[in-house]
């Protein structure tokens, strides 16, 4: 029965305050007949987002004194606003999570190494290709200071991050060796770009490594 009322809310977008459910043509008694329940009064309100779209319906059934008043309407309106915020936040979280999973899938499938460095100079992400190219595990890269990870013969990488952060300009470095340890190196082309947020504020640097040859060499 209340399902029919909910459908009516989706169509009209209006509040329903039914004092006698069985006398209202919008109420379906079938559920009551099957369950033995007696629905007397029903208060329904649409749950809307900021754009006015109906996200769902909030219903109260069978008030003790058989009649929902203005105070009940005010309360259900407040609850409706809270539910709308919760639903929108859940939807936003799901969208962000899906976008993150999508982006991670793309990064995982790339043959080029991708490393992002946050504004504090710490490595935020490193895809599997970046780990292979640099000869380091994910735990050795993510969350670590870029200057600590890339020091000595590889200090040119940390220096590039600093210069890109300060200037905001992209940097291209061709046929440069990365020391991967044990006397071996990998020749790469590296592209570095500044990362900015929607307001144009600098939030870090992204480095893309492309193998410039298919084998490692002895140092």
PDB file of N, CA, C and O in Angstrom, residues 6 9-10 13 45-58 80-91:
ATOM      1  N   UNK A   6       4.287   5.949  -2.468  1.00  0.00           N
ATOM      2  CA  UNK A   6       5.635   6.375  -2.832  1.00  0.00           C
ATOM      3  C   UNK A   6       5.707   6.696  -4.319  1.00  0.00           C
ATOM      4  O   UNK A   6       6.314   7.689  -4.730  1.00  0.00           O
ATOM      5  N   UNK A   9       4.298   9.990  -4.952  1.00  0.00           N
ATOM      6  CA  UNK A   9       5.224  11.055  -4.566  1.00  0.00           C
ATOM      7  C   UNK A   9       6.223  11.314  -5.684  1.00  0.00           C
ATOM      8  O   UNK A   9       6.542  12.458  -6.026  1.00  0.00           O
ATOM      9  N   UNK A  10       6.777  10.235  -6.275  1.00  0.00           N
ATOM     10  CA  UNK A  10       7.739  10.389  -7.362  1.00  0.00           C
ATOM     11  C   UNK A  10       7.117  11.133  -8.537  1.00  0.00           C
ATOM     12  O   UNK A  10       7.784  11.896  -9.227  1.00  0.00           O
ATOM     13  N   UNK A  13       5.728  14.844  -6.594  1.00  0.00           N
ATOM     14  CA  UNK A  13       6.710  15.599  -5.826  1.00  0.00           C
ATOM     15  C   UNK A  13       6.103  16.329  -4.645  1.00  0.00           C
ATOM     16  O   UNK A  13       6.774  17.146  -4.005  1.00  0.00           O
ATOM     17  N   UNK A  45       6.959  12.160   2.188  1.00  0.00           N
ATOM     18  CA  UNK A  45       7.617  13.361   1.679  1.00  0.00           C
ATOM     19  C   UNK A  45       8.735  12.964   0.737  1.00  0.00           C
ATOM     20  O   UNK A  45       9.478  12.018   1.018  1.00  0.00           O
ATOM     21  N   UNK A  46       8.910  13.677  -0.390  1.00  0.00           N
ATOM     22  CA  UNK A  46      10.023  13.374  -1.291  1.00  0.00           C
ATOM     23  C   UNK A  46      11.352  13.799  -0.680  1.00  0.00           C
ATOM     24  O   UNK A  46      11.413  14.783   0.057  1.00  0.00           O
ATOM     25  N   UNK A  47      12.398  13.047  -0.976  1.00  0.00           N
ATOM     26  CA  UNK A  47      13.769  13.407  -0.585  1.00  0.00           C
ATOM     27  C   UNK A  47      14.413  14.003  -1.823  1.00  0.00           C
ATOM     28  O   UNK A  47      14.592  13.316  -2.835  1.00  0.00           O
ATOM     29  N   UNK A  48      14.741  15.294  -1.764  1.00  0.00           N
ATOM     30  CA  UNK A  48      15.272  15.998  -2.930  1.00  0.00           C
ATOM     31  C   UNK A  48      16.724  16.408  -2.729  1.00  0.00           C
ATOM     32  O   UNK A  48      17.142  16.708  -1.605  1.00  0.00           O
ATOM     33  N   UNK A  49      17.474  16.465  -3.842  1.00  0.00           N
ATOM     34  CA  UNK A  49      18.827  17.006  -3.777  1.00  0.00           C
ATOM     35  C   UNK A  49      18.777  18.517  -3.997  1.00  0.00           C
ATOM     36  O   UNK A  49      17.707  19.108  -4.140  1.00  0.00           O
ATOM     37  N   UNK A  50      19.945  19.154  -4.068  1.00  0.00           N
ATOM     38  CA  UNK A  50      19.998  20.605  -4.216  1.00  0.00           C
ATOM     39  C   UNK A  50      19.409  21.069  -5.544  1.00  0.00           C
ATOM     40  O   UNK A  50      18.953  22.205  -5.668  1.00  0.00           O
ATOM     41  N   UNK A  51      19.446  20.184  -6.547  1.00  0.00           N
ATOM     42  CA  UNK A  51      18.903  20.537  -7.856  1.00  0.00           C
ATOM     43  C   UNK A  51      17.397  20.335  -7.927  1.00  0.00           C
ATOM     44  O   UNK A  51      16.764  20.651  -8.934  1.00  0.00           O
ATOM     45  N   UNK A  52      16.806  19.794  -6.851  1.00  0.00           N
ATOM     46  CA  UNK A  52      15.370  19.582  -6.831  1.00  0.00           C
ATOM     47  C   UNK A  52      14.938  18.227  -7.344  1.00  0.00           C
ATOM     48  O   UNK A  52      13.734  17.942  -7.406  1.00  0.00           O
ATOM     49  N   UNK A  53      15.892  17.380  -7.733  1.00  0.00           N
ATOM     50  CA  UNK A  53      15.553  16.047  -8.215  1.00  0.00           C
ATOM     51  C   UNK A  53      15.130  15.162  -7.043  1.00  0.00           C
ATOM     52  O   UNK A  53      15.711  15.231  -5.958  1.00  0.00           O
ATOM     53  N   UNK A  54      14.118  14.313  -7.266  1.00  0.00           N
ATOM     54  CA  UNK A  54      13.644  13.407  -6.222  1.00  0.00           C
ATOM     55  C   UNK A  54      14.557  12.190  -6.161  1.00  0.00           C
ATOM     56  O   UNK A  54      14.684  11.448  -7.132  1.00  0.00           O
ATOM     57  N   UNK A  55      15.202  12.001  -5.019  1.00  0.00           N
ATOM     58  CA  UNK A  55      16.113  10.873  -4.815  1.00  0.00           C
ATOM     59  C   UNK A  55      15.405   9.667  -4.206  1.00  0.00           C
ATOM     60  O   UNK A  55      15.833   8.528  -4.393  1.00  0.00           O
ATOM     61  N   UNK A  56      14.347   9.919  -3.476  1.00  0.00           N
ATOM     62  CA  UNK A  56      13.640   8.845  -2.802  1.00  0.00           C
ATOM     63  C   UNK A  56      12.425   9.399  -2.074  1.00  0.00           C
ATOM     64  O   UNK A  56      12.040  10.560  -2.266  1.00  0.00           O
ATOM     65  N   UNK A  57      11.848   8.576  -1.234  1.00  0.00           N
ATOM     66  CA  UNK A  57      10.654   8.969  -0.489  1.00  0.00           C
ATOM     67  C   UNK A  57      10.808   8.553   0.967  1.00  0.00           C
ATOM     68  O   UNK A  57      11.255   7.437   1.258  1.00  0.00           O
ATOM     69  N   UNK A  58      10.458   9.454   1.871  1.00  0.00           N
ATOM     70  CA  UNK A  58      10.478   9.169   3.305  1.00  0.00           C
ATOM     71  C   UNK A  58       9.031   9.048   3.780  1.00  0.00           C
ATOM     72  O   UNK A  58       8.195   9.902   3.472  1.00  0.00           O
ATOM     73  N   UNK A  80      14.221  14.602   5.888  1.00  0.00           N
ATOM     74  CA  UNK A  80      14.377  14.490   4.445  1.00  0.00           C
ATOM     75  C   UNK A  80      15.634  15.220   3.978  1.00  0.00           C
ATOM     76  O   UNK A  80      16.388  14.714   3.142  1.00  0.00           O
ATOM     77  N   UNK A  81      15.867  16.407   4.531  1.00  0.00           N
ATOM     78  CA  UNK A  81      17.068  17.179   4.158  1.00  0.00           C
ATOM     79  C   UNK A  81      18.338  16.433   4.560  1.00  0.00           C
ATOM     80  O   UNK A  81      19.319  16.390   3.811  1.00  0.00           O
ATOM     81  N   UNK A  82      18.320  15.818   5.751  1.00  0.00           N
ATOM     82  CA  UNK A  82      19.488  15.069   6.209  1.00  0.00           C
ATOM     83  C   UNK A  82      19.733  13.830   5.346  1.00  0.00           C
ATOM     84  O   UNK A  82      20.867  13.520   4.988  1.00  0.00           O
ATOM     85  N   UNK A  83      18.637  13.141   4.992  1.00  0.00           N
ATOM     86  CA  UNK A  83      18.779  11.963   4.122  1.00  0.00           C
ATOM     87  C   UNK A  83      19.310  12.355   2.757  1.00  0.00           C
ATOM     88  O   UNK A  83      20.106  11.627   2.154  1.00  0.00           O
ATOM     89  N   UNK A  84      18.858  13.490   2.239  1.00  0.00           N
ATOM     90  CA  UNK A  84      19.316  13.949   0.925  1.00  0.00           C
ATOM     91  C   UNK A  84      20.820  14.179   0.939  1.00  0.00           C
ATOM     92  O   UNK A  84      21.534  13.785   0.010  1.00  0.00           O
ATOM     93  N   UNK A  85      21.309  14.812   2.004  1.00  0.00           N
ATOM     94  CA  UNK A  85      22.754  15.059   2.119  1.00  0.00           C
ATOM     95  C   UNK A  85      23.508  13.736   2.199  1.00  0.00           C
ATOM     96  O   UNK A  85      24.539  13.552   1.540  1.00  0.00           O
ATOM     97  N   UNK A  86      22.985  12.798   2.990  1.00  0.00           N
ATOM     98  CA  UNK A  86      23.642  11.497   3.138  1.00  0.00           C
ATOM     99  C   UNK A  86      23.682  10.747   1.807  1.00  0.00           C
ATOM    100  O   UNK A  86      24.704  10.156   1.442  1.00  0.00           O
ATOM    101  N   UNK A  87      22.570  10.774   1.074  1.00  0.00           N
ATOM    102  CA  UNK A  87      22.509  10.081  -0.214  1.00  0.00           C
ATOM    103  C   UNK A  87      23.448  10.712  -1.225  1.00  0.00           C
ATOM    104  O   UNK A  87      24.127  10.017  -1.985  1.00  0.00           O
ATOM    105  N   UNK A  88      23.488  12.042  -1.251  1.00  0.00           N
ATOM    106  CA  UNK A  88      24.373  12.738  -2.183  1.00  0.00           C
ATOM    107  C   UNK A  88      25.834  12.455  -1.860  1.00  0.00           C
ATOM    108  O   UNK A  88      26.655  12.257  -2.756  1.00  0.00           O
ATOM    109  N   UNK A  89      26.167  12.441  -0.555  1.00  0.00           N
ATOM    110  CA  UNK A  89      27.535  12.136  -0.157  1.00  0.00           C
ATOM    111  C   UNK A  89      27.916  10.707  -0.532  1.00  0.00           C
ATOM    112  O   UNK A  89      29.037  10.442  -0.978  1.00  0.00           O
ATOM    113  N   UNK A  90      26.973   9.775  -0.348  1.00  0.00           N
ATOM    114  CA  UNK A  90      27.232   8.384  -0.717  1.00  0.00           C
ATOM    115  C   UNK A  90      27.434   8.256  -2.224  1.00  0.00           C
ATOM    116  O   UNK A  90      28.320   7.530  -2.683  1.00  0.00           O
ATOM    117  N   UNK A  91      26.624   8.974  -2.983  1.00  0.00           N
ATOM    118  CA  UNK A  91      26.747   8.946  -4.442  1.00  0.00           C
ATOM    119  C   UNK A  91      28.085   9.536  -4.865  1.00  0.00           C
ATOM    120  O   UNK A  91      28.774   8.997  -5.742  1.00  0.00           O
TER     121      UNK A  91
END
